[in-house]
Short mmCIF file of C-alpha atoms in Angstrom, two decimals:
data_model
loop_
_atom_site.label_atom_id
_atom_site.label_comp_id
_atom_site.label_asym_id
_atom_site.label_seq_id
_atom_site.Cartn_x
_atom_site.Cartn_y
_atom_site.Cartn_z
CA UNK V 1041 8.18 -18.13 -10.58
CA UNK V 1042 7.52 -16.07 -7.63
CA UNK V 1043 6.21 -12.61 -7.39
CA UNK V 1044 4.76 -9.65 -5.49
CA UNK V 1045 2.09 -6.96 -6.56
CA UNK V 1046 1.47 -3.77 -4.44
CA UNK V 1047 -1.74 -3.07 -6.48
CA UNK V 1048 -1.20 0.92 -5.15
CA UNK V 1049 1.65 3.29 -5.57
CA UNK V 1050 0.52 6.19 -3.97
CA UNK V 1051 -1.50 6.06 -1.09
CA UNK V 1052 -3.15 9.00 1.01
CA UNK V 1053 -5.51 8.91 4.05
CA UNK V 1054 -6.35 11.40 6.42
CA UNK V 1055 -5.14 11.18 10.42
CA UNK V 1056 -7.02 9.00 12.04
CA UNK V 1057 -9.09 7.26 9.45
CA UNK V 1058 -8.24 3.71 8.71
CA UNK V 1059 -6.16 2.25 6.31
CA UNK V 1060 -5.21 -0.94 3.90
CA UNK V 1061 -2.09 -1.63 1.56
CA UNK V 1062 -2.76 -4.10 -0.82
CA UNK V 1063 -0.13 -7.02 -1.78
CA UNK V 1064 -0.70 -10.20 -3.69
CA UNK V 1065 2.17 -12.68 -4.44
CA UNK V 1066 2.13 -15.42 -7.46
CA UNK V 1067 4.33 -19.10 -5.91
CA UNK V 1068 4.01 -22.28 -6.94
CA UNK V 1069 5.14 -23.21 -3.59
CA UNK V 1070 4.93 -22.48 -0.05
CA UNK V 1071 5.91 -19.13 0.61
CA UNK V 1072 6.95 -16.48 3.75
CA UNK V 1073 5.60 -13.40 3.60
CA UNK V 1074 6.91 -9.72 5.11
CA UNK V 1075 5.83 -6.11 5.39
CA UNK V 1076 8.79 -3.48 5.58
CA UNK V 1077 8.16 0.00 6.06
CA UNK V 1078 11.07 2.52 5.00
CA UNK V 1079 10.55 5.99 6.77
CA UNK V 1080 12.21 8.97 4.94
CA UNK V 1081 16.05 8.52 4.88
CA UNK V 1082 16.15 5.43 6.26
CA UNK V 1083 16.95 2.31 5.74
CA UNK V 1084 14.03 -0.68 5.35
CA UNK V 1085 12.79 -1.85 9.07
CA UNK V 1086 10.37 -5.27 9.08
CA UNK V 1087 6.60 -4.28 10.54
CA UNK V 1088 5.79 -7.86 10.54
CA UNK V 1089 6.00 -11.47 9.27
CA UNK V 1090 4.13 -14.57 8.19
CA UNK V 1091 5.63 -18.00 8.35
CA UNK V 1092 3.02 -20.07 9.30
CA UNK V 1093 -0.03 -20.55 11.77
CA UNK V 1094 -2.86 -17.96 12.42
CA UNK V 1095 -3.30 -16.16 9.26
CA UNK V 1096 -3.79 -13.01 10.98
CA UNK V 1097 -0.45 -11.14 12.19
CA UNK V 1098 0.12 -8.39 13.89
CA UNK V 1099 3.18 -6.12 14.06
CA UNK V 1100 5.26 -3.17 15.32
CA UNK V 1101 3.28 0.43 15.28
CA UNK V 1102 -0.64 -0.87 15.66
CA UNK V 1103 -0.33 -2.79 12.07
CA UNK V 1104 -1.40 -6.22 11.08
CA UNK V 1105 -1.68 -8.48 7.89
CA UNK V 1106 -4.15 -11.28 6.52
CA UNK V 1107 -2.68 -14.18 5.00
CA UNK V 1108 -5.34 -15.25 2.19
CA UNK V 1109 -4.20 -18.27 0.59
CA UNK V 1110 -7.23 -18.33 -1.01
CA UNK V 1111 -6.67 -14.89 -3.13
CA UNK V 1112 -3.10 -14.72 -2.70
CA UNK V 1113 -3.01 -11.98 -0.61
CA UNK V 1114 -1.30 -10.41 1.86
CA UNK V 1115 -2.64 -7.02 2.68
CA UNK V 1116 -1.69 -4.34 5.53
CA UNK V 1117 -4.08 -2.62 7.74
CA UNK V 1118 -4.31 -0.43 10.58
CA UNK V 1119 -7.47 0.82 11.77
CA UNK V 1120 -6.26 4.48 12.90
CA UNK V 1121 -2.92 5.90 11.27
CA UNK V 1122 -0.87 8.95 12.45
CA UNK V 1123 0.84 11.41 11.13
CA UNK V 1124 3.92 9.38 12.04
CA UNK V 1125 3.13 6.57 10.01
CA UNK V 1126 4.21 8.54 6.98
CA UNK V 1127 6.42 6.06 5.02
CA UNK V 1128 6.75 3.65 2.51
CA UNK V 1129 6.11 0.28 2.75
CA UNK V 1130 7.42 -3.32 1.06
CA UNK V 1131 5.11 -6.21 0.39
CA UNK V 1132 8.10 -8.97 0.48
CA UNK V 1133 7.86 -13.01 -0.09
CA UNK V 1134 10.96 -15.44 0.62
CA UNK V 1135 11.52 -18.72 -0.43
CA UNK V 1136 11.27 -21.61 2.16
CA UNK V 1137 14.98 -21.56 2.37
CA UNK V 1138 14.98 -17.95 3.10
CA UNK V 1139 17.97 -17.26 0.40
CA UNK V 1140 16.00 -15.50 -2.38
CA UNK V 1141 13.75 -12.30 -1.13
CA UNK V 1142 10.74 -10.91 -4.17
CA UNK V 1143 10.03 -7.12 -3.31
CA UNK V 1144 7.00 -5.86 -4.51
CA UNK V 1145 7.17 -2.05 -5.73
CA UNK V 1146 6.25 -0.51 -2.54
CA UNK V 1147 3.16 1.70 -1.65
CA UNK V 1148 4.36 5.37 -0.27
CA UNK V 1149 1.38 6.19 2.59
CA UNK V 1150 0.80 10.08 3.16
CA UNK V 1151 -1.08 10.72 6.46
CA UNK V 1152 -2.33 13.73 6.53
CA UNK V 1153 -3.68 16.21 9.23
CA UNK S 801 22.69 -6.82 18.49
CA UNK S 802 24.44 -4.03 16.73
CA UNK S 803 22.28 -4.58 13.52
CA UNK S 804 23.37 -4.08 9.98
CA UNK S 805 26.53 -1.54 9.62
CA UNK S 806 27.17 0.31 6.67
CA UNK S 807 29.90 2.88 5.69
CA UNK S 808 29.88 5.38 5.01
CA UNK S 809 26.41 7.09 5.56
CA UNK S 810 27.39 9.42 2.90
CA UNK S 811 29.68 9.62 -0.29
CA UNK S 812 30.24 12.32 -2.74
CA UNK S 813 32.40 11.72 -5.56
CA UNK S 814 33.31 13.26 -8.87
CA UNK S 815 32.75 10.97 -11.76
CA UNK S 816 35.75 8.41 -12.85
CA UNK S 817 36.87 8.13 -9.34
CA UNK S 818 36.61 4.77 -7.91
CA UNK S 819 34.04 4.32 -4.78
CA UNK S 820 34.32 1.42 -2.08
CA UNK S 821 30.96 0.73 0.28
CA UNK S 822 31.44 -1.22 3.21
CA UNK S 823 29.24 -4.16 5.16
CA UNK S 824 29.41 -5.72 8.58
CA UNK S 825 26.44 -8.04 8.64
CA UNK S 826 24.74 -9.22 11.68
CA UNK S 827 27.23 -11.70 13.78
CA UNK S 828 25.79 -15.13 12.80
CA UNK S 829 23.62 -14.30 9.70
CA UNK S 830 25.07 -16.42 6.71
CA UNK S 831 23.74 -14.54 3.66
CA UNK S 832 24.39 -11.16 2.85
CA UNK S 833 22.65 -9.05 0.10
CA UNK S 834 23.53 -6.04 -1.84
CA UNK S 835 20.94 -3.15 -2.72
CA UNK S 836 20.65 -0.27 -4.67
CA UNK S 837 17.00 2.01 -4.45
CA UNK S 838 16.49 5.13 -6.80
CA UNK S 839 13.43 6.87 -7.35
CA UNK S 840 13.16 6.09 -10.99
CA UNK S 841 13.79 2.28 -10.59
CA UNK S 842 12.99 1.21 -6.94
CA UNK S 843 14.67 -1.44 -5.09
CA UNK S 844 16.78 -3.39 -6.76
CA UNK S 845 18.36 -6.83 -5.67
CA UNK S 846 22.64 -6.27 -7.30
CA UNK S 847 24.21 -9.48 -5.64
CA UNK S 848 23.66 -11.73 -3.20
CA UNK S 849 26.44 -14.65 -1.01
CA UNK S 850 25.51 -17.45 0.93
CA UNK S 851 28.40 -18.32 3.55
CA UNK S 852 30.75 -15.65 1.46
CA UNK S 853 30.21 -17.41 -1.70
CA UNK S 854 28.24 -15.35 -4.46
CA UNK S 855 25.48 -16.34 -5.58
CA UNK S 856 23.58 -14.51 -7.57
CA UNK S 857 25.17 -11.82 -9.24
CA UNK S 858 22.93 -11.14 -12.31
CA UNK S 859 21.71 -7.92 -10.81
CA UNK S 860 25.19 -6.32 -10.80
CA UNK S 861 24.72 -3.37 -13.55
CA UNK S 862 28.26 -3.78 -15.15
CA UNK S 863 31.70 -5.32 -15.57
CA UNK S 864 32.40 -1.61 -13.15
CA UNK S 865 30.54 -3.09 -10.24
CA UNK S 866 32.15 -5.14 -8.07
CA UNK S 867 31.25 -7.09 -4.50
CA UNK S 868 33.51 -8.94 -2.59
CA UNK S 869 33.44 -10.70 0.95
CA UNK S 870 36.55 -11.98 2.16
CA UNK S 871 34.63 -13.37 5.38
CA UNK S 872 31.98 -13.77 7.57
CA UNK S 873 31.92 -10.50 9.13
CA UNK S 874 32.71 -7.93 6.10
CA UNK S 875 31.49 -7.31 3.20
CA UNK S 876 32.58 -4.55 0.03
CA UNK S 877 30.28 -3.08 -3.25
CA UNK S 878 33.30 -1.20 -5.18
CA UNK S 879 32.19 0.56 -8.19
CA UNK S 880 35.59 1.99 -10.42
CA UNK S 881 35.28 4.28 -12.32
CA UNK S 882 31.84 5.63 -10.93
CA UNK S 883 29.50 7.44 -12.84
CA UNK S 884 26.61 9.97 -12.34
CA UNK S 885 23.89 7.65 -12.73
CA UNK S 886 25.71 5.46 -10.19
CA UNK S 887 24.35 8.17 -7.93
CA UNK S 888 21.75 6.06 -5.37
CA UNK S 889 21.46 4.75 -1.93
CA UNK S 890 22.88 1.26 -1.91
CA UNK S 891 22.01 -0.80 0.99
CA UNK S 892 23.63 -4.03 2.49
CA UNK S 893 21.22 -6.73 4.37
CA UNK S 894 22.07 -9.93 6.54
CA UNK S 895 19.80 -12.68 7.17
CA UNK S 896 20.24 -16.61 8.05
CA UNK S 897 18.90 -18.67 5.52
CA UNK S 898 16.25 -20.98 8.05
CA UNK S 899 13.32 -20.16 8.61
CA UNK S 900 12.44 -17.60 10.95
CA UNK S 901 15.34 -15.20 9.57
CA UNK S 902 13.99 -12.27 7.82
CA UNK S 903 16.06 -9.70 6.11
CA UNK S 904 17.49 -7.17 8.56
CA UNK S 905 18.91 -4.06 6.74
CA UNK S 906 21.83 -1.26 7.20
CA UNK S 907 21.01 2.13 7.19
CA UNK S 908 22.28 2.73 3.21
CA UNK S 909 24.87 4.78 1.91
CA UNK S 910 23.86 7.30 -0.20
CA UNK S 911 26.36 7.92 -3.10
CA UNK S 912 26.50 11.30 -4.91
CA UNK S 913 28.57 11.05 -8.05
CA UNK S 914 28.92 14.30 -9.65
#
């Protein structure tokens, strides 16, 4: 059975300082892996994706992910965050046929000033 | 690419009355999903159809829930009678099922059922 863990619910930083959101996914198989981020009253937008090749990807807005096979991990950093990164974000894994999508819980990121 | 388009952005509704949310996925995409998010219990995954055939509907709360989609293009969530704890945002997303498709969602419709 597949799953995802977002290890934190609640995350706050201060402007400028850097930043990680932790994800881990359980598969027996081969899996694709997402970030989403969700900004207040809005609908879920995709930051970035894995699907194969260098394990480190990079995304919209200065972010980028490590794909760990290793530790089953997929975690989210950016090395300076603004006050505009304010959101909250989806670890997501997919089946190889793309037809079944596992959330995880999602970590809500509070930058603030 | 017009994206994801949901309708409408808003509902309010007194209880009992019967509620219809609309879909037009992304021309092309093949599966469509059905979402509802609430604070207390997050994202949750109601029904999914692969090439307008259902799928998975196990996440559908209740014989009042309802999802239909009569073709490639449109999509409906009808919920009769609705209820306050219907109140949420439901979204709908479209994706092609190879690889390289991720989900791409609509902006929601947040339903208010007093």
């Amino acid at each position: 059975a597949q799953s995802v863990t977002q290890l934190d619910s609640q995350v706050p930083v201060f402007e400028e300082a850097p930043v990680e959101l932790r994800c881990n996914y359980s598969s027996s198989v081969s899996v694709y892996l997402f970030w989403y981020v969700q900004y207040p009253n809005q609908g879920l937008q995709l930051l970035l994706k894995y699907l194969s090749g260098s394990t480190l990807v990079k995304g919209i807005n200065g972010f980028e992910a490590e794909f760990n096979k290793s530790q089953t991990s997929f975690h989210l950093r950016k090395p300076s965050v603004h006050i505009s990164d304010t959101a909250e974000y989806f670890c997501v894994s997919a089946l190889y046929n793309f037809n079944k999508f596992y959330f995880g819980s999602g970590t809500k990121l509070n930058v603030k000033p | 690419d017009a994206g994801v388009i949901q309708s409408p952005r808003h509902e309010v509704t007194e209880m009992g009355q019967e509620v219809t949310l609309r879909c037009k996925p992304i021309s092309g995409h093949n599966s469509l999903f059905w979402y509802r998010q609430t604070m207390m219990r997050g994202l949750e995954l109601l029904i999914y159809f692969n090439n307008n055939v259902p799928i998975d509907d196990s996440g559908m709360p209740e014989d009042r829930f309802s999802a239909k989609m009569p073709n490639a293009s449109f999509s409906t969530l009808k919920i009769q009678p609705s209820e306050p704890r219907d109140s949420a945002v439901y979204f709908c997303a479209s994706s092609f099922d190879r690889e390289n498709s991720p989900l791409h969602f609509g902006n929601g419709t947040r339903l208010t059922v007093t």
